[in-house]
mmCIF file of C-alpha atoms and ligand atoms in Angstrom:
data_model
loop_
_atom_site.group_PDB
_atom_site.id
_atom_site.type_symbol
_atom_site.label_atom_id
_atom_site.label_comp_id
_atom_site.label_asym_id
_atom_site.label_seq_id
_atom_site.Cartn_x
_atom_site.Cartn_y
_atom_site.Cartn_z
ATOM 1 C CA MET A 1 -0.724 -10.153 8.405
ATOM 2 C CA LYS A 2 2.165 -9.717 5.982
ATOM 3 C CA ASN A 3 5.131 -7.906 7.517
ATOM 4 C CA TYR A 4 7.450 -6.324 4.994
ATOM 5 C CA ASN A 5 11.140 -5.824 5.323
ATOM 6 C CA ILE A 6 11.807 -2.204 4.442
ATOM 7 C CA GLN A 7 13.824 -2.955 1.272
ATOM 8 C CA ASP A 8 11.146 -5.442 0.190
ATOM 9 C CA ILE A 9 8.567 -2.672 0.066
ATOM 10 C CA ILE A 10 10.330 -0.925 -2.796
ATOM 11 C CA SER A 11 10.654 -4.118 -4.864
ATOM 12 C CA ASN A 12 7.329 -5.751 -3.918
ATOM 13 C CA SER A 13 5.055 -5.938 -6.959
ATOM 14 C CA THR A 14 1.859 -6.295 -4.869
ATOM 15 C CA ILE A 15 2.286 -2.862 -3.314
ATOM 16 C CA SER A 16 0.846 0.041 -5.330
ATOM 17 C CA THR A 17 3.130 2.670 -6.835
ATOM 18 C CA GLY A 18 1.497 5.379 -4.688
ATOM 19 C CA LEU A 19 2.306 3.534 -1.472
ATOM 20 C CA LYS A 20 5.852 2.760 -2.646
ATOM 21 C CA LEU A 21 6.439 6.451 -3.312
ATOM 22 C CA ILE A 22 5.295 7.240 0.235
ATOM 23 C CA ALA A 23 7.634 4.572 1.613
ATOM 24 C CA GLU A 24 10.513 6.049 -0.389
ATOM 25 C CA LYS A 25 9.797 9.487 1.061
ATOM 26 C CA VAL A 26 9.860 8.031 4.560
ATOM 27 C CA PHE A 27 13.197 6.272 3.964
ATOM 28 C CA ASN A 28 14.613 9.500 2.525
ATOM 29 C CA ASN A 29 13.393 11.497 5.541
ATOM 30 C CA GLU A 30 11.065 13.516 3.339
ATOM 31 C CA ARG A 31 7.789 14.805 4.716
ATOM 32 C CA ILE A 32 4.662 13.146 3.303
ATOM 33 C CA THR A 33 1.815 15.307 1.982
ATOM 34 C CA LYS A 34 -1.835 15.443 3.004
ATOM 35 C CA ILE A 35 -2.729 13.541 -0.185
ATOM 36 C CA ASP A 36 -0.212 10.842 0.817
ATOM 37 C CA GLY A 37 -1.833 10.700 4.245
ATOM 38 C CA VAL A 38 -5.307 10.125 2.808
ATOM 39 C CA LEU A 39 -3.898 7.414 0.509
ATOM 40 C CA LEU A 40 -2.442 5.681 3.573
ATOM 41 C CA TYR A 41 -5.830 5.758 5.290
ATOM 42 C CA LYS A 42 -7.505 4.358 2.193
ATOM 43 C CA THR A 43 -5.275 1.318 1.763
ATOM 44 C CA ASN A 44 -6.345 -2.009 3.199
ATOM 45 C CA ASP A 45 -2.751 -3.255 3.208
ATOM 46 C CA ILE A 46 -2.434 -3.335 6.985
ATOM 47 C CA GLY A 47 0.904 -5.170 6.711
ATOM 48 C CA PHE A 48 2.343 -2.273 4.729
ATOM 49 C CA LEU A 49 1.096 0.306 7.251
ATOM 50 C CA ALA A 50 2.443 -1.686 10.182
ATOM 51 C CA SER A 51 5.854 -2.132 8.520
ATOM 52 C CA LEU A 52 6.236 1.553 7.705
ATOM 53 C CA ALA A 53 4.978 2.796 11.074
ATOM 54 C CA ASN A 54 7.149 0.280 12.902
ATOM 55 C CA TYR A 55 10.188 1.310 10.827
ATOM 56 C CA ILE A 56 9.676 4.907 12.020
ATOM 57 C CA ARG A 57 8.952 3.838 15.600
ATOM 58 C CA GLU A 58 12.106 1.740 15.784
ATOM 59 C CA LYS A 59 14.209 4.463 14.154
ATOM 60 C CA MET A 60 13.000 6.913 16.814
ATOM 61 C CA HIS A 61 12.813 4.675 19.874
ATOM 62 C CA GLY A 62 14.057 1.157 19.057
ATOM 63 C CA ASP A 63 12.069 -1.280 21.182
ATOM 64 C CA LYS A 64 11.621 1.224 24.017
ATOM 65 C CA THR A 65 8.065 1.415 25.321
ATOM 66 C CA TYR A 66 7.265 4.089 27.856
ATOM 67 C CA PHE A 67 4.829 4.066 30.740
ATOM 68 C CA ASN A 68 4.422 6.185 33.851
ATOM 69 C CA LYS A 69 3.020 5.901 37.361
ATOM 70 C CA ASN A 70 0.036 8.187 37.565
ATOM 71 C CA PHE A 71 -3.440 8.739 38.905
ATOM 72 C CA HIS A 72 -6.303 10.921 37.772
ATOM 73 C CA ILE A 73 -8.411 13.474 39.590
ATOM 74 C CA GLU A 74 -11.713 14.271 37.927
ATOM 75 C CA PRO A 75 -12.956 17.206 40.049
ATOM 76 C CA THR A 76 -16.479 17.287 38.599
ATOM 77 C CA ASN A 77 -18.782 15.919 35.905
ATOM 78 C CA ILE A 78 -20.726 19.196 35.831
ATOM 79 C CA CYS A 79 -20.253 20.876 32.489
ATOM 80 C CA ILE A 80 -21.724 23.923 30.800
ATOM 81 C CA TYR A 81 -21.164 22.355 27.387
ATOM 82 C CA ASP A 82 -23.102 19.608 25.711
ATOM 83 C CA CYS A 83 -20.906 17.587 23.337
ATOM 84 C CA GLU A 84 -22.863 14.993 21.361
ATOM 85 C CA PHE A 85 -20.335 12.234 22.117
ATOM 86 C CA CYS A 86 -19.998 12.853 25.847
ATOM 87 C CA SER A 87 -21.242 10.192 28.275
ATOM 88 C CA TYR A 88 -19.852 11.953 31.285
ATOM 89 C CA LYS A 89 -21.254 15.444 31.637
ATOM 90 C CA LYS A 90 -24.244 16.449 33.737
ATOM 91 C CA LYS A 91 -25.949 19.783 34.284
ATOM 92 C CA ILE A 92 -25.437 21.383 37.709
ATOM 93 C CA THR A 93 -29.158 20.781 38.435
ATOM 94 C CA ASP A 94 -29.006 17.066 37.508
ATOM 95 C CA LYS A 95 -29.146 14.628 40.452
ATOM 96 C CA GLU A 96 -26.367 12.511 38.920
ATOM 97 C CA SER A 97 -23.990 15.479 38.906
ATOM 98 C CA TRP A 98 -21.137 15.545 41.392
ATOM 99 C CA GLU A 99 -18.266 17.740 42.414
ATOM 100 C CA TYR A 100 -15.435 16.923 44.785
ATOM 101 C CA SER A 101 -14.770 19.610 47.362
ATOM 102 C CA LEU A 102 -11.222 20.869 47.762
ATOM 103 C CA LYS A 103 -11.125 18.837 50.986
ATOM 104 C CA ASP A 104 -12.066 15.644 49.051
ATOM 105 C CA ILE A 105 -9.338 16.339 46.510
ATOM 106 C CA LEU A 106 -6.730 16.847 49.196
ATOM 107 C CA GLU A 107 -7.856 13.584 50.833
ATOM 108 C CA ILE A 108 -7.365 11.790 47.499
ATOM 109 C CA SER A 109 -3.927 13.386 47.171
ATOM 110 C CA LYS A 110 -2.995 12.351 50.725
ATOM 111 C CA SER A 111 -3.812 8.739 49.856
ATOM 112 C CA TYR A 112 -0.867 8.875 47.395
ATOM 113 C CA GLU A 113 1.620 10.281 49.922
ATOM 114 C CA GLY A 114 4.745 8.143 50.059
ATOM 115 C CA LYS A 115 3.610 6.140 47.030
ATOM 116 C CA ASP A 116 5.776 5.826 44.001
ATOM 117 C CA ILE A 117 3.681 8.131 41.761
ATOM 118 C CA THR A 118 5.129 10.779 39.450
ATOM 119 C CA GLU A 119 2.073 12.378 37.818
ATOM 120 C CA VAL A 120 -1.461 13.488 38.570
ATOM 121 C CA HIS A 121 -3.688 14.057 35.555
ATOM 122 C CA ILE A 122 -6.542 16.475 36.369
ATOM 123 C CA VAL A 123 -9.442 16.613 33.921
ATOM 124 C CA GLY A 124 -13.177 17.081 34.195
ATOM 125 C CA GLY A 125 -16.218 19.057 33.119
ATOM 126 C CA VAL A 126 -16.359 22.831 32.711
ATOM 127 C CA HIS A 127 -18.023 23.951 35.922
ATOM 128 C CA PRO A 128 -19.838 27.303 35.563
ATOM 129 C CA LYS A 129 -18.672 28.621 38.946
ATOM 130 C CA ARG A 130 -14.968 27.687 38.956
ATOM 131 C CA ASP A 131 -12.220 29.940 37.633
ATOM 132 C CA LEU A 132 -8.459 29.725 37.324
ATOM 133 C CA HIS A 133 -7.872 30.828 40.928
ATOM 134 C CA TYR A 134 -10.061 27.990 42.215
ATOM 135 C CA TYR A 135 -8.137 25.407 40.185
ATOM 136 C CA GLY A 136 -4.842 27.196 40.819
ATOM 137 C CA LYS A 137 -5.395 26.905 44.565
ATOM 138 C CA MET A 138 -6.276 23.233 44.059
ATOM 139 C CA ILE A 139 -2.952 22.670 42.262
ATOM 140 C CA SER A 140 -0.886 24.488 44.889
ATOM 141 C CA GLU A 141 -2.569 22.576 47.733
ATOM 142 C CA ILE A 142 -2.006 19.248 45.933
ATOM 143 C CA LYS A 143 1.654 20.190 45.521
ATOM 144 C CA LYS A 144 2.012 20.872 49.242
ATOM 145 C CA ILE A 145 1.020 17.246 49.798
ATOM 146 C CA LEU A 146 2.792 15.743 46.769
ATOM 147 C CA PRO A 147 5.668 18.170 46.077
ATOM 148 C CA ASN A 148 7.444 15.944 43.564
ATOM 149 C CA VAL A 149 4.408 15.010 41.532
ATOM 150 C CA HIS A 150 4.010 16.567 38.070
ATOM 151 C CA VAL A 151 0.608 18.210 37.594
ATOM 152 C CA LYS A 152 -0.729 17.655 34.064
ATOM 153 C CA GLY A 153 -3.999 19.474 34.129
ATOM 154 C CA PHE A 154 -7.035 20.708 32.253
ATOM 155 C CA THR A 155 -7.937 20.449 28.599
ATOM 156 C CA ALA A 156 -7.754 23.569 26.454
ATOM 157 C CA VAL A 157 -11.566 23.697 26.718
ATOM 158 C CA GLU A 158 -11.430 23.882 30.523
ATOM 159 C CA LEU A 159 -8.556 26.376 30.366
ATOM 160 C CA GLU A 160 -10.320 28.656 27.891
ATOM 161 C CA PHE A 161 -13.293 28.951 30.264
ATOM 162 C CA MET A 162 -11.448 29.256 33.592
ATOM 163 C CA ILE A 163 -9.074 31.914 32.225
ATOM 164 C CA ARG A 164 -11.901 33.911 30.624
ATOM 165 C CA LYS A 165 -13.986 33.654 33.808
ATOM 166 C CA ALA A 166 -11.134 35.119 35.852
ATOM 167 C CA GLY A 167 -10.834 38.000 33.360
ATOM 168 C CA TYR A 168 -7.284 37.153 32.314
ATOM 169 C CA GLU A 169 -5.660 37.448 28.896
ATOM 170 C CA LEU A 170 -4.664 33.979 27.651
ATOM 171 C CA HIS A 171 -0.868 34.132 28.124
ATOM 172 C CA ASN A 172 -1.205 35.804 31.528
ATOM 173 C CA GLY A 173 -3.789 33.234 32.604
ATOM 174 C CA LEU A 174 -1.481 30.383 31.662
ATOM 175 C CA ARG A 175 1.442 32.118 33.414
ATOM 176 C CA LYS A 176 -0.677 32.457 36.535
ATOM 177 C CA LEU A 177 -1.578 28.747 36.454
ATOM 178 C CA LYS A 178 2.108 27.919 35.995
ATOM 179 C CA GLU A 179 2.869 30.017 39.069
ATOM 180 C CA TYR A 180 0.238 28.015 40.987
ATOM 181 C CA GLY A 181 2.136 24.853 39.974
ATOM 182 C CA LEU A 182 0.711 23.611 36.663
ATOM 183 C CA ASP A 183 3.449 21.659 34.859
ATOM 184 C CA SER A 184 1.870 20.605 31.557
ATOM 185 C CA ILE A 185 -1.397 20.358 29.657
ATOM 186 C CA PRO A 186 -3.131 17.163 28.519
ATOM 187 C CA GLY A 187 -4.341 16.742 24.954
ATOM 188 C CA GLY A 188 -8.127 16.618 25.391
ATOM 189 C CA GLY A 189 -10.732 18.864 23.846
ATOM 190 C CA ALA A 190 -9.196 18.712 20.363
ATOM 191 C CA GLU A 191 -11.867 16.318 19.013
ATOM 192 C CA ILE A 192 -11.843 17.104 15.273
ATOM 193 C CA PHE A 193 -10.464 20.402 13.992
ATOM 194 C CA ASP A 194 -12.545 20.569 10.810
ATOM 195 C CA GLU A 195 -14.984 23.365 11.631
ATOM 196 C CA GLU A 196 -18.001 21.728 9.975
ATOM 197 C CA ILE A 197 -17.588 18.411 11.847
ATOM 198 C CA ARG A 198 -16.808 20.244 15.086
ATOM 199 C CA LYS A 199 -20.076 22.121 14.696
ATOM 200 C CA GLN A 200 -21.922 18.798 14.402
ATOM 201 C CA ILE A 201 -20.363 17.134 17.454
ATOM 202 C CA CYS A 202 -19.366 19.913 19.885
ATOM 203 C CA ASP A 203 -20.675 23.210 18.671
ATOM 204 C CA ASP A 204 -20.616 25.252 21.846
ATOM 205 C CA LYS A 205 -17.154 24.769 23.355
ATOM 206 C CA ALA A 206 -13.714 26.260 22.568
ATOM 207 C CA SER A 207 -13.178 26.363 18.813
ATOM 208 C CA THR A 208 -10.397 24.757 16.796
ATOM 209 C CA ASN A 209 -8.518 28.055 16.637
ATOM 210 C CA GLN A 210 -8.879 28.552 20.381
ATOM 211 C CA TRP A 211 -7.567 25.010 21.054
ATOM 212 C CA LEU A 212 -4.551 25.661 18.833
ATOM 213 C CA GLU A 213 -3.958 29.149 20.302
ATOM 214 C CA ILE A 214 -4.025 27.811 23.852
ATOM 215 C CA HIS A 215 -1.468 25.105 23.097
ATOM 216 C CA GLU A 216 0.718 27.572 21.182
ATOM 217 C CA ALA A 217 0.543 30.037 24.087
ATOM 218 C CA ALA A 218 1.331 27.263 26.583
ATOM 219 C CA HIS A 219 4.389 26.187 24.581
ATOM 220 C CA SER A 220 5.550 29.811 24.359
ATOM 221 C CA ILE A 221 5.690 30.111 28.161
ATOM 222 C CA GLY A 222 7.368 26.738 28.671
ATOM 223 C CA LEU A 223 4.364 24.524 29.390
ATOM 224 C CA PRO A 224 4.607 21.374 27.262
ATOM 225 C CA SER A 225 1.430 19.627 26.185
ATOM 226 C CA ASN A 226 -0.121 16.625 24.482
ATOM 227 C CA ALA A 227 -2.506 16.427 21.543
ATOM 228 C CA THR A 228 -5.459 14.156 20.777
ATOM 229 C CA ILE A 229 -7.951 13.374 18.053
ATOM 230 C CA LEU A 230 -11.406 11.908 18.649
ATOM 231 C CA TYR A 231 -11.874 9.517 15.714
ATOM 232 C CA GLY A 232 -14.309 6.885 14.521
ATOM 233 C CA HIS A 233 -17.611 8.802 14.346
ATOM 234 C CA VAL A 234 -18.803 11.095 11.534
ATOM 235 C CA GLU A 235 -15.402 12.315 10.331
ATOM 236 C CA SER A 236 -13.792 11.356 7.015
ATOM 237 C CA TYR A 237 -10.176 10.326 6.381
ATOM 238 C CA GLU A 238 -9.666 13.796 4.873
ATOM 239 C CA ASN A 239 -10.864 15.329 8.175
ATOM 240 C CA ARG A 240 -8.407 13.174 10.132
ATOM 241 C CA ILE A 241 -5.498 14.210 7.900
ATOM 242 C CA ASP A 242 -6.526 17.862 8.146
ATOM 243 C CA HIS A 243 -6.420 17.463 11.950
ATOM 244 C CA LEU A 244 -2.980 15.834 11.915
ATOM 245 C CA SER A 245 -1.727 18.449 9.496
ATOM 246 C CA ARG A 246 -2.786 21.373 11.731
ATOM 247 C CA LEU A 247 -0.955 19.703 14.632
ATOM 248 C CA ARG A 248 2.150 19.084 12.500
ATOM 249 C CA GLU A 249 2.169 22.744 11.470
ATOM 250 C CA LEU A 250 1.925 23.989 15.047
ATOM 251 C CA GLN A 251 4.598 21.559 16.189
ATOM 252 C CA ASP A 252 6.939 22.915 13.466
ATOM 253 C CA LYS A 253 6.534 26.325 15.113
ATOM 254 C CA THR A 254 6.769 25.379 18.788
ATOM 255 C CA GLN A 255 8.098 21.820 19.358
ATOM 256 C CA GLY A 256 5.901 21.819 22.450
ATOM 257 C CA PHE A 257 3.893 18.611 21.937
ATOM 258 C CA ASN A 258 5.292 15.527 23.638
ATOM 259 C CA THR A 259 2.872 12.865 22.534
ATOM 260 C CA PHE A 260 -0.139 12.297 20.311
ATOM 261 C CA ILE A 261 -3.051 10.240 21.627
ATOM 262 C CA PRO A 262 -5.752 9.015 19.246
ATOM 263 C CA LEU A 263 -9.003 8.618 21.229
ATOM 264 C CA LYS A 264 -11.481 6.148 19.762
ATOM 265 C CA TYR A 265 -15.106 7.270 19.946
ATOM 266 C CA ARG A 266 -16.959 4.977 22.417
ATOM 267 C CA LYS A 267 -20.668 4.739 21.993
ATOM 268 C CA GLU A 268 -22.478 3.998 25.276
ATOM 269 C CA ASN A 269 -24.662 6.571 27.028
ATOM 270 C CA ASN A 270 -24.335 9.432 24.593
ATOM 271 C CA ARG A 271 -26.330 10.924 21.748
ATOM 272 C CA MET A 272 -24.140 9.499 18.973
ATOM 273 C CA SER A 273 -24.611 5.814 19.937
ATOM 274 C CA HIS A 274 -26.430 5.017 16.675
ATOM 275 C CA ILE A 275 -23.148 5.560 14.792
ATOM 276 C CA GLY A 276 -21.531 2.553 16.466
ATOM 277 C CA GLU A 277 -17.791 2.045 16.885
ATOM 278 C CA VAL A 278 -15.041 1.408 14.354
ATOM 279 C CA SER A 279 -13.175 -1.938 14.178
ATOM 280 C CA THR A 280 -9.872 -2.820 15.793
ATOM 281 C CA ILE A 281 -8.274 -2.853 12.324
ATOM 282 C CA GLU A 282 -9.359 0.767 11.967
ATOM 283 C CA ASP A 283 -7.783 1.584 15.350
ATOM 284 C CA LEU A 284 -4.487 0.027 14.272
ATOM 285 C CA LYS A 285 -4.611 1.771 10.907
ATOM 286 C CA ASN A 286 -5.161 5.053 12.709
ATOM 287 C CA TYR A 287 -2.138 4.540 14.963
ATOM 288 C CA ALA A 288 0.040 3.654 11.964
ATOM 289 C CA VAL A 289 -1.012 6.633 9.816
ATOM 290 C CA SER A 290 -0.599 8.980 12.790
ATOM 291 C CA ARG A 291 2.960 7.711 13.335
ATOM 292 C CA ILE A 292 3.832 8.048 9.643
ATOM 293 C CA PHE A 293 2.266 11.508 9.178
ATOM 294 C CA LEU A 294 3.318 13.189 12.435
ATOM 295 C CA ASP A 295 7.056 13.204 11.758
ATOM 296 C CA ASN A 296 7.720 15.903 14.370
ATOM 297 C CA ILE A 297 5.814 14.693 17.463
ATOM 298 C CA PRO A 298 8.184 12.371 19.310
ATOM 299 C CA HIS A 299 5.737 9.937 20.951
ATOM 300 C CA LEU A 300 2.542 8.112 20.028
ATOM 301 C CA LYS A 301 0.387 6.939 22.915
ATOM 302 C CA ALA A 302 -2.169 4.133 23.090
ATOM 303 C CA TYR A 303 -4.308 5.058 26.072
ATOM 304 C CA TRP A 304 -5.035 1.552 27.356
ATOM 305 C CA PRO A 305 -8.128 2.293 29.531
ATOM 306 C CA MET A 306 -9.841 3.573 26.397
ATOM 307 C CA ILE A 307 -8.623 1.231 23.657
ATOM 308 C CA GLY A 308 -8.368 -1.927 25.801
ATOM 309 C CA LYS A 309 -5.356 -3.990 26.797
ATOM 310 C CA ASN A 310 -5.344 -6.351 23.777
ATOM 311 C CA THR A 311 -5.384 -3.605 21.154
ATOM 312 C CA THR A 312 -2.765 -1.685 23.140
ATOM 313 C CA GLN A 313 -0.424 -4.662 22.969
ATOM 314 C CA ILE A 314 -0.892 -5.033 19.198
ATOM 315 C CA SER A 315 -0.534 -1.260 18.695
ATOM 316 C CA LEU A 316 3.122 -1.520 19.771
ATOM 317 C CA GLY A 317 3.751 -2.957 16.278
ATOM 318 C CA PHE A 318 1.818 -0.098 14.630
ATOM 319 C CA GLY A 319 3.937 2.864 15.697
ATOM 320 C CA VAL A 320 2.934 3.195 19.366
ATOM 321 C CA ASP A 321 5.795 3.628 21.879
ATOM 322 C CA ASP A 322 3.862 4.931 24.901
ATOM 323 C CA ILE A 323 0.994 3.375 26.867
ATOM 324 C CA ASP A 324 0.228 5.982 29.560
ATOM 325 C CA GLY A 325 0.231 4.740 33.119
ATOM 326 C CA THR A 326 -0.920 2.772 36.099
ATOM 327 C CA ILE A 327 -4.135 4.935 36.418
ATOM 328 C CA ASP A 328 -5.220 3.216 39.637
ATOM 329 C CA ASP A 329 -8.955 3.159 38.875
ATOM 330 C CA THR A 330 -9.204 6.940 38.995
ATOM 331 C CA THR A 331 -10.946 7.755 35.725
ATOM 332 C CA LYS A 332 -14.626 7.426 34.884
ATOM 333 C CA ILE A 333 -14.683 9.070 31.444
ATOM 334 C CA TYR A 334 -14.295 5.843 29.481
ATOM 335 C CA SER A 335 -16.168 3.414 31.696
ATOM 336 C CA MET A 336 -19.216 5.694 31.346
ATOM 337 C CA ALA A 337 -18.789 5.614 27.547
ATOM 338 C CA GLY A 338 -18.936 1.810 27.486
ATOM 339 C CA VAL A 339 -15.368 0.526 27.846
ATOM 340 C CA GLU A 340 -15.358 -3.052 29.219
ATOM 341 C CA ASP A 341 -12.768 -2.434 31.977
ATOM 342 C CA LYS A 342 -14.788 -0.448 34.554
ATOM 343 C CA THR A 343 -11.960 -0.200 37.084
ATOM 344 C CA PRO A 344 -8.816 0.542 35.051
ATOM 345 C CA THR A 345 -5.664 -0.245 37.016
ATOM 346 C CA MET A 346 -2.310 -1.808 36.168
ATOM 347 C CA THR A 347 0.460 -2.378 38.646
ATOM 348 C CA THR A 348 4.012 -1.671 37.563
ATOM 349 C CA LYS A 349 4.549 -5.423 37.255
ATOM 350 C CA ASN A 350 1.420 -5.745 35.079
ATOM 351 C CA LEU A 351 2.686 -2.987 32.790
ATOM 352 C CA VAL A 352 6.201 -4.395 32.590
ATOM 353 C CA ASP A 353 4.989 -7.948 31.865
ATOM 354 C CA PHE A 354 2.482 -6.599 29.388
ATOM 355 C CA ILE A 355 5.168 -4.749 27.401
ATOM 356 C CA LYS A 356 7.637 -7.626 27.613
ATOM 357 C CA ALA A 357 4.991 -10.016 26.278
ATOM 358 C CA SER A 358 5.061 -7.916 23.092
ATOM 359 C CA LYS A 359 8.854 -8.330 22.901
ATOM 360 C CA ARG A 360 9.428 -4.657 23.659
ATOM 361 C CA LYS A 361 11.543 -2.954 26.307
ATOM 362 C CA PRO A 362 9.619 -1.363 29.208
ATOM 363 C CA LEU A 363 10.859 1.994 30.508
ATOM 364 C CA GLU A 364 9.290 3.989 33.281
ATOM 365 C CA ARG A 365 9.292 7.666 32.299
ATOM 366 C CA ASP A 366 8.417 10.934 33.958
ATOM 367 C CA SER A 367 5.826 13.245 32.413
ATOM 368 C CA VAL A 368 8.329 14.811 30.003
ATOM 369 C CA TYR A 369 9.842 11.479 28.950
ATOM 370 C CA ASN A 370 13.001 11.415 31.054
ATOM 371 C CA VAL A 371 13.722 7.781 31.811
ATOM 372 C CA ILE A 372 13.273 6.925 35.492
ATOM 373 C CA ARG A 373 13.911 3.213 35.334
ATOM 374 C CA GLU A 374 14.623 0.463 32.782
ATOM 375 C CA TYR A 375 13.208 -3.011 33.264
HETATM 376 O O1 V47 B 1 -11.574 15.668 25.166
HETATM 377 C C1 V47 B 1 -15.114 12.165 25.712
HETATM 378 C C2 V47 B 1 -12.677 12.293 25.019
HETATM 379 C C3 V47 B 1 -11.169 13.488 26.196
HETATM 380 C C4 V47 B 1 -15.687 10.303 24.735
HETATM 381 O O2 V47 B 1 -3.029 14.054 27.456
HETATM 382 C C5 V47 B 1 -14.319 10.524 24.537
HETATM 383 O O3 V47 B 1 -2.159 12.244 28.278
HETATM 384 C C6 V47 B 1 -14.189 8.575 23.356
HETATM 385 O O4 V47 B 1 -8.016 14.113 26.671
HETATM 386 N N1 V47 B 1 -15.505 8.305 23.489
HETATM 387 C C7 V47 B 1 -10.581 13.708 27.579
HETATM 388 N N2 V47 B 1 -13.564 9.659 23.852
HETATM 389 C C8 V47 B 1 -9.456 12.711 27.891
HETATM 390 C C9 V47 B 1 -8.110 13.119 27.341
HETATM 391 C C10 V47 B 1 -6.886 12.328 27.620
HETATM 392 C C11 V47 B 1 -6.985 11.001 27.957
HETATM 393 C C12 V47 B 1 -5.812 10.294 28.231
HETATM 394 C C13 V47 B 1 -4.581 10.885 28.210
HETATM 395 C C14 V47 B 1 -4.482 12.238 27.862
HETATM 396 C C15 V47 B 1 -3.157 12.893 27.861
HETATM 397 C C16 V47 B 1 -5.645 12.959 27.562
HETATM 398 O O5 V47 B 1 -11.958 12.305 26.222
HETATM 399 C C17 V47 B 1 -12.136 14.509 25.659
HETATM 400 C C18 V47 B 1 -12.776 13.724 24.523
HETATM 401 O O6 V47 B 1 -12.019 13.834 23.356
HETATM 402 N N3 V47 B 1 -14.003 11.683 25.138
HETATM 403 N N4 V47 B 1 -16.156 11.326 25.478
HETATM 404 C C19 V47 B 1 -16.294 9.139 24.183
HETATM 405 N N5 V47 B 1 -17.607 8.882 24.284
HETATM 406 FE FE1 SF4 B 2 -18.113 18.909 28.757
HETATM 407 FE FE2 SF4 B 2 -15.828 17.725 27.993
HETATM 408 FE FE3 SF4 B 2 -18.145 16.339 28.021
HETATM 409 FE FE4 SF4 B 2 -17.778 18.243 26.187
HETATM 410 S S1 SF4 B 2 -16.530 16.340 26.377
HETATM 411 S S2 SF4 B 2 -19.636 17.974 27.442
HETATM 412 S S3 SF4 B 2 -16.584 19.757 27.314
HETATM 413 S S4 SF4 B 2 -17.094 17.180 29.803
#
């Protein structure tokens, strides 16, 4: 791979005029357009994309690479929805469905007492019988056991249902969950915002506008959140840029997104398997374009249990500055969708060595990116 020095890009005769103009905009701190974004996706000059994304990454964060110490709770795989790409959900009547009781969840939480963990990420299916008070109680009980742990919980899709089921207006529902102890919202459920593609892959759940409204409402009451895209299936580059653009617009209004997490479609055990999976080059391209286009979201995360450890390491040269956390073998979403690592866990030492091996500087962060420790 060719790696360009930033000044070289402008004078390099092998780089197209269109790409040079985009690079000039980036150096001049000018926002790139949607057309520019599609052009970036369409180039095969991976060296160019890496150089530009890395320029932005290093301007924002230098060599700093963030991780956190976290675990997941997935309360249930029972879900009323039926997304084409989902390998995880089961109907309540299905014998492979499961739901942890509140007692189970408190047992799991107790097993982290006294451990050096700063975040619990709660995510699961949309259970027909559970509303915001059920999950609110779960959060407040977890916090009694782990008072200093940040609760990042529930995708906008889960929130839309639990708030509606409890008969609350959106802002009041989110306020109520905040009172119960919710600290921030993860980025899931975004999938692809283009309404036509969304209809093809996840017709029945919260719409694009509802996803955006929920995050906007959360930001307005002081709940920060993350954003995702599910890429590498039936969407086009134009659809990806449209998605990034809607996020960039909302972030201009609220500044509430902390990090953007591209989620690669994984093909096992779901109804879209015939589509296959995109290449690693495509993954790296997607990180780079996301970093270049999203000029107002501070962090870009490679979620290592989903993308794999090797690609995560390489992604640190393609704009990524954040690699999520220790996880501790507490998520099933990706192993069920075919990811090789069925028991995702990294110790702090693993994570630190892993980042150092890429010649970057490991920093342990909390959930809102305050630095806890430098290594
Ligand atoms: O919304 C489901 C995705 C998401 C598949 O905010 C799939 O820090 C790929 O949002 N192939 C849930 N992806 C997970 C999520 C998340 C993960 C890590 C960190 C954060 C964060 C958020 O998982 C769903 C959906 O987009 N998903 N099935 C699949 N077959
Ligand atoms: Fe349910 Fe989420 Fe799976 Fe869709 S992706 S079926 S909302 S668990």
